[in-house]
mmCIF file of C-alpha atoms in Angstrom:
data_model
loop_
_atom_site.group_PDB
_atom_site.id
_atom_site.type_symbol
_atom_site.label_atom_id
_atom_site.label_comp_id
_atom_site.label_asym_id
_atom_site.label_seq_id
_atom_site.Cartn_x
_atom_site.Cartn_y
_atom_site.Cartn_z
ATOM 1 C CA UNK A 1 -146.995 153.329 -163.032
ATOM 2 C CA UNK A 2 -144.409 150.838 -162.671
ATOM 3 C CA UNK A 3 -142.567 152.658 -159.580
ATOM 4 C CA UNK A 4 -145.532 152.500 -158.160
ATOM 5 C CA UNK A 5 -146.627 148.924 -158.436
ATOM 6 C CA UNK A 6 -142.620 148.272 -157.251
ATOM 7 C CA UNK A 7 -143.469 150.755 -153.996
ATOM 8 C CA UNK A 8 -146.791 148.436 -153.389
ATOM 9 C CA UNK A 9 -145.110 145.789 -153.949
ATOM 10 C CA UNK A 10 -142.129 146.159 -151.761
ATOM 11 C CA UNK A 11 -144.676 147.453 -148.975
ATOM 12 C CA UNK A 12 -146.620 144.093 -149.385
ATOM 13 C CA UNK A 13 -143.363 142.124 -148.986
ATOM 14 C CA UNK A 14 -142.554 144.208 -145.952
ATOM 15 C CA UNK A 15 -145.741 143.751 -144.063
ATOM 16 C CA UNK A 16 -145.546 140.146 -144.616
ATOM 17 C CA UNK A 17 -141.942 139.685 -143.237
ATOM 18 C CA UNK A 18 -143.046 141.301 -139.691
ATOM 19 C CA UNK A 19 -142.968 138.648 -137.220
ATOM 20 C CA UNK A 20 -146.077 138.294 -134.787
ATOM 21 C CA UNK A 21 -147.103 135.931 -132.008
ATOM 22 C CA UNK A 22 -150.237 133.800 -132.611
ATOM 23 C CA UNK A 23 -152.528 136.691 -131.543
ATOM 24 C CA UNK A 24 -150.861 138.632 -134.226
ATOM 25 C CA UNK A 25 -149.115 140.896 -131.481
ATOM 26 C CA UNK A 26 -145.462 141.853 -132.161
ATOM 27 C CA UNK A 27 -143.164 139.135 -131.340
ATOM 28 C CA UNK A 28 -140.608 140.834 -128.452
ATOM 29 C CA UNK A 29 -137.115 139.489 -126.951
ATOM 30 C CA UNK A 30 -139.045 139.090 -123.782
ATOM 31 C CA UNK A 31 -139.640 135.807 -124.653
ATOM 32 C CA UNK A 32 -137.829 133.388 -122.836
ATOM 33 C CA UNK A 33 -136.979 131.359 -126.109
ATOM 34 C CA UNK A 34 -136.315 133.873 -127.952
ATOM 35 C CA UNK A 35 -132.688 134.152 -129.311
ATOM 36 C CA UNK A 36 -131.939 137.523 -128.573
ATOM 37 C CA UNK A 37 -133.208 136.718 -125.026
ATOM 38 C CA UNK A 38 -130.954 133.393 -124.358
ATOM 39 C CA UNK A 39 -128.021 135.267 -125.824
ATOM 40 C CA UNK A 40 -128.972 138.137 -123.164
ATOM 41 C CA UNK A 41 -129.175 135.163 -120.225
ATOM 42 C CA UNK A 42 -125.995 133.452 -121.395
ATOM 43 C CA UNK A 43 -123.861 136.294 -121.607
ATOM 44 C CA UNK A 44 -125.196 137.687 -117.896
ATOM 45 C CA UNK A 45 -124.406 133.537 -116.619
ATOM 46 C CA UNK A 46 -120.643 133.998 -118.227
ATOM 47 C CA UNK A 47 -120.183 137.436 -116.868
ATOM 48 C CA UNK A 48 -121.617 136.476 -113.319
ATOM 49 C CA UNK A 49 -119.253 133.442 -113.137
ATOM 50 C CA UNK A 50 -116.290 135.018 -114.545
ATOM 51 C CA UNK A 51 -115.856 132.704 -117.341
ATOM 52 C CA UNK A 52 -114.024 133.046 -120.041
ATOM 53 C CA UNK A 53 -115.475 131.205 -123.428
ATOM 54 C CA UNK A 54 -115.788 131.171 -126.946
ATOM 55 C CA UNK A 55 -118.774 131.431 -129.348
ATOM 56 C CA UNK A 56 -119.441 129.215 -132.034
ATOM 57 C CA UNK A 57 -121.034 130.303 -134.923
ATOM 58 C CA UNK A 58 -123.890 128.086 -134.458
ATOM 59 C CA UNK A 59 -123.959 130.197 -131.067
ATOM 60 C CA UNK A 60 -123.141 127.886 -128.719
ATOM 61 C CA UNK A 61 -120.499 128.892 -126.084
ATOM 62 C CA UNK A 62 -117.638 126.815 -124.504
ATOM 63 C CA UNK A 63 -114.275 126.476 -123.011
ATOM 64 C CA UNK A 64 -112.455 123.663 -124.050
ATOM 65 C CA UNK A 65 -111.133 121.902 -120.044
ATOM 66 C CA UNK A 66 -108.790 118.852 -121.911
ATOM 67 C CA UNK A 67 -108.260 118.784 -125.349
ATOM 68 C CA UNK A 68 -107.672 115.188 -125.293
ATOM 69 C CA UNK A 69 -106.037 112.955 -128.158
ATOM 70 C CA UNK A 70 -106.060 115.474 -131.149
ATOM 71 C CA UNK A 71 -105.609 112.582 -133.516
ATOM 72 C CA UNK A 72 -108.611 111.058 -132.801
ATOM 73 C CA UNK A 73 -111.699 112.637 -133.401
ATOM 74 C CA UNK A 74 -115.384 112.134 -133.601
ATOM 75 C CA UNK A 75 -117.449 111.756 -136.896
ATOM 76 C CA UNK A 76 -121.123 112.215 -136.881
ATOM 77 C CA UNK A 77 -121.671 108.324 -136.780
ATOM 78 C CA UNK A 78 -119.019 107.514 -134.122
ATOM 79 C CA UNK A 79 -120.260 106.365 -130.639
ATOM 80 C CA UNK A 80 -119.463 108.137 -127.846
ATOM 81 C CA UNK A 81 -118.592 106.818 -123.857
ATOM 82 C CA UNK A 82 -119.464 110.133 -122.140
ATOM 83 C CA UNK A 83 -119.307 111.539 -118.469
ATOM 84 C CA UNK A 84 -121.512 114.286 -118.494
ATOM 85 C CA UNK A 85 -123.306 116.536 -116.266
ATOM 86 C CA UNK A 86 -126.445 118.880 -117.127
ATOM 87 C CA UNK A 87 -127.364 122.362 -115.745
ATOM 88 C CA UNK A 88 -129.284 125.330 -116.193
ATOM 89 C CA UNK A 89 -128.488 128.862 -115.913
ATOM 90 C CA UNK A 90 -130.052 128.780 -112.210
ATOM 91 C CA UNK A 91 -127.082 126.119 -111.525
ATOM 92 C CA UNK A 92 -129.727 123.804 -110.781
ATOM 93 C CA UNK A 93 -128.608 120.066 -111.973
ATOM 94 C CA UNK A 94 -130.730 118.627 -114.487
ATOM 95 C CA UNK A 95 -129.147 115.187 -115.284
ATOM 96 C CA UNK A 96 -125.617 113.484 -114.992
ATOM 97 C CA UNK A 97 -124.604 110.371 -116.032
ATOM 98 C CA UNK A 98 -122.562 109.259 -112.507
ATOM 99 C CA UNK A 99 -120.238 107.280 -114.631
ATOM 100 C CA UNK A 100 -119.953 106.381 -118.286
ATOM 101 C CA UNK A 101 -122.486 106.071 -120.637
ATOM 102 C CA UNK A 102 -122.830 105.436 -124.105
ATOM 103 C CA UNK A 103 -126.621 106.070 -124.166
ATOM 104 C CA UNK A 104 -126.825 102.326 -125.476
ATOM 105 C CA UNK A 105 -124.930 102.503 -128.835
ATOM 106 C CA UNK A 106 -126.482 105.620 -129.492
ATOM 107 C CA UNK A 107 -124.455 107.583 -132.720
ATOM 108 C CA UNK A 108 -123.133 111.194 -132.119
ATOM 109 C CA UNK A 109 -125.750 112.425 -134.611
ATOM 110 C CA UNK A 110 -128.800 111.325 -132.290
ATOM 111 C CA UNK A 111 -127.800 113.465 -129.959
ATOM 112 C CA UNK A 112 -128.699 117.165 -129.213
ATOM 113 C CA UNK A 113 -127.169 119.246 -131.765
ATOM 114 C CA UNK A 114 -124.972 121.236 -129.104
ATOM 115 C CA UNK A 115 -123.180 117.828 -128.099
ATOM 116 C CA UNK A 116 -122.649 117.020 -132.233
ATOM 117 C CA UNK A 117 -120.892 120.316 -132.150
ATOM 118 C CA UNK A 118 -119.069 120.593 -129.159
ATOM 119 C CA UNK A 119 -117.865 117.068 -128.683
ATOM 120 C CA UNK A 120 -115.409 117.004 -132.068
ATOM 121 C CA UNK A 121 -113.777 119.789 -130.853
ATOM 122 C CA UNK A 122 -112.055 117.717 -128.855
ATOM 123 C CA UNK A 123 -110.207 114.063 -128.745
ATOM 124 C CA UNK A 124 -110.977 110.692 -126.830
ATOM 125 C CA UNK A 125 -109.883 111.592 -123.266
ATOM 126 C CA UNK A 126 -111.291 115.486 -123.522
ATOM 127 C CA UNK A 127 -113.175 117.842 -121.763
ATOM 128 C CA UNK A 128 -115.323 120.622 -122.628
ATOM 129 C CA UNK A 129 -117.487 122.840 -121.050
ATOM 130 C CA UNK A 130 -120.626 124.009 -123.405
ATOM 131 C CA UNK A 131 -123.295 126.652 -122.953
ATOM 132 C CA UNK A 132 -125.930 125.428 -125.051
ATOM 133 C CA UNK A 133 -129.274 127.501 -126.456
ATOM 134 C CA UNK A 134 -132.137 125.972 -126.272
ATOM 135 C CA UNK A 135 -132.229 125.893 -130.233
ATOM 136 C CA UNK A 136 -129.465 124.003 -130.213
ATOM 137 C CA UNK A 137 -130.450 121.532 -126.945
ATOM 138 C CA UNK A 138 -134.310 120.126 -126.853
ATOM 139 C CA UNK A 139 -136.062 123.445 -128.408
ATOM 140 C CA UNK A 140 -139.656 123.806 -127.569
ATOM 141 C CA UNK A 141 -139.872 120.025 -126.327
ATOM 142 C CA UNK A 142 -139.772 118.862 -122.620
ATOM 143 C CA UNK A 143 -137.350 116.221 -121.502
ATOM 144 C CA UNK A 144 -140.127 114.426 -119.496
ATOM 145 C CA UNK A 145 -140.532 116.216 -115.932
ATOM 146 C CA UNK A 146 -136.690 116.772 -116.023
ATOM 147 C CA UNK A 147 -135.483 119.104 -118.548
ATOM 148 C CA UNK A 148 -138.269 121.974 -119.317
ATOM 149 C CA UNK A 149 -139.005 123.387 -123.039
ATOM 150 C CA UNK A 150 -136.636 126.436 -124.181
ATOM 151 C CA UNK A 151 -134.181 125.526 -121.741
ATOM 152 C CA UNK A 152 -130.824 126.499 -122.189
ATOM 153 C CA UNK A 153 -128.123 123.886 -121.252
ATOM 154 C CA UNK A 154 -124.633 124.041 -119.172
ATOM 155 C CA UNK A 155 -122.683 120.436 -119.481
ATOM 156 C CA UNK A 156 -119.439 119.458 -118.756
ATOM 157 C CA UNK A 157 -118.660 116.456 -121.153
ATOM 158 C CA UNK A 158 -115.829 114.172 -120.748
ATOM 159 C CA UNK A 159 -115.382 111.998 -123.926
ATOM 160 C CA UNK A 160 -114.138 108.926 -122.583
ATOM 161 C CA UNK A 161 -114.296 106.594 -125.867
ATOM 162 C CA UNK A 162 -115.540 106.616 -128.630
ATOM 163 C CA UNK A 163 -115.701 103.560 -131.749
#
């Protein structure tokens, strides 16, 4: 009796883990948000543009352009001076910044978590190059009529300064 209650119980747990859309159809990697299908759409964008990057384990991709002053690096609460620009996997240009910004005192920890990652991996002075998932960019939110929901991000960020 009690390998049985296990088995019903185990089946119970299973059926509950399956993941389903709101009509309660099986979710697929079809989805444009989907992780499986931006890690599918970033890997075809590196291999069609030759690139060679690394993957962070949060899943991000980038190349590191100018490493920059290794003895200073970012914390979480530092503010950054940043020349950036903002793409999508169509190469269409999102946003730049046309100069140097420091998004009015705004800490590294209020921005996108993509930036918070890539940008202390390098020094004042650096460059890097960052394919970003959506997950880790604006998610499921739109960036007014300029940056859709799910979209994943390609920057090039120059850390100028930071204090």
């Amino acid at each position: 009796m009690k390998i049985f209650l296990q088995s019903i119980l185990f089946l119970l747990c299973l059926s509950a883990c399956s993941v389903s859309d709101d009509d309660g159809n099986p979710s697929n990697s079809s989805d444009p948000s989907s992780i499986g299908s931006q890690e599918y759409s970033i890997q075809s964008y590196i291999s069609k543009h030759g690139l060679t990057m690394k993957r962070d384990s949060s899943g991000m991709y980038y190349k590191i352009v100018e490493t920059g002053d290794s003895t200073q690096i970012m914390t979480l609460s530092s503010i950054p001076t940043l020349i950036y620009t903002r793409s999508n996997l169509q190469d269409t240009l999102l946003d730049a910044s046309f100069g140097s910004t420091d998004f009015d005192g705004r800490q590294l920890k209020d921005h996108i978590a993509g930036w918070q990652i890539g940008l202390r991996k390098i020094g004042k002075g650096g460059t890097i190059f960052m394919i970003i998932p959506s997950r880790l960019g604006f998610g499921d939110v739109a960036v007014g009529s300029i940056i859709p929901a799910n979209t994943v991000l390609v920057c090039t960020v120059q850390l100028v300064d930071f204090k």
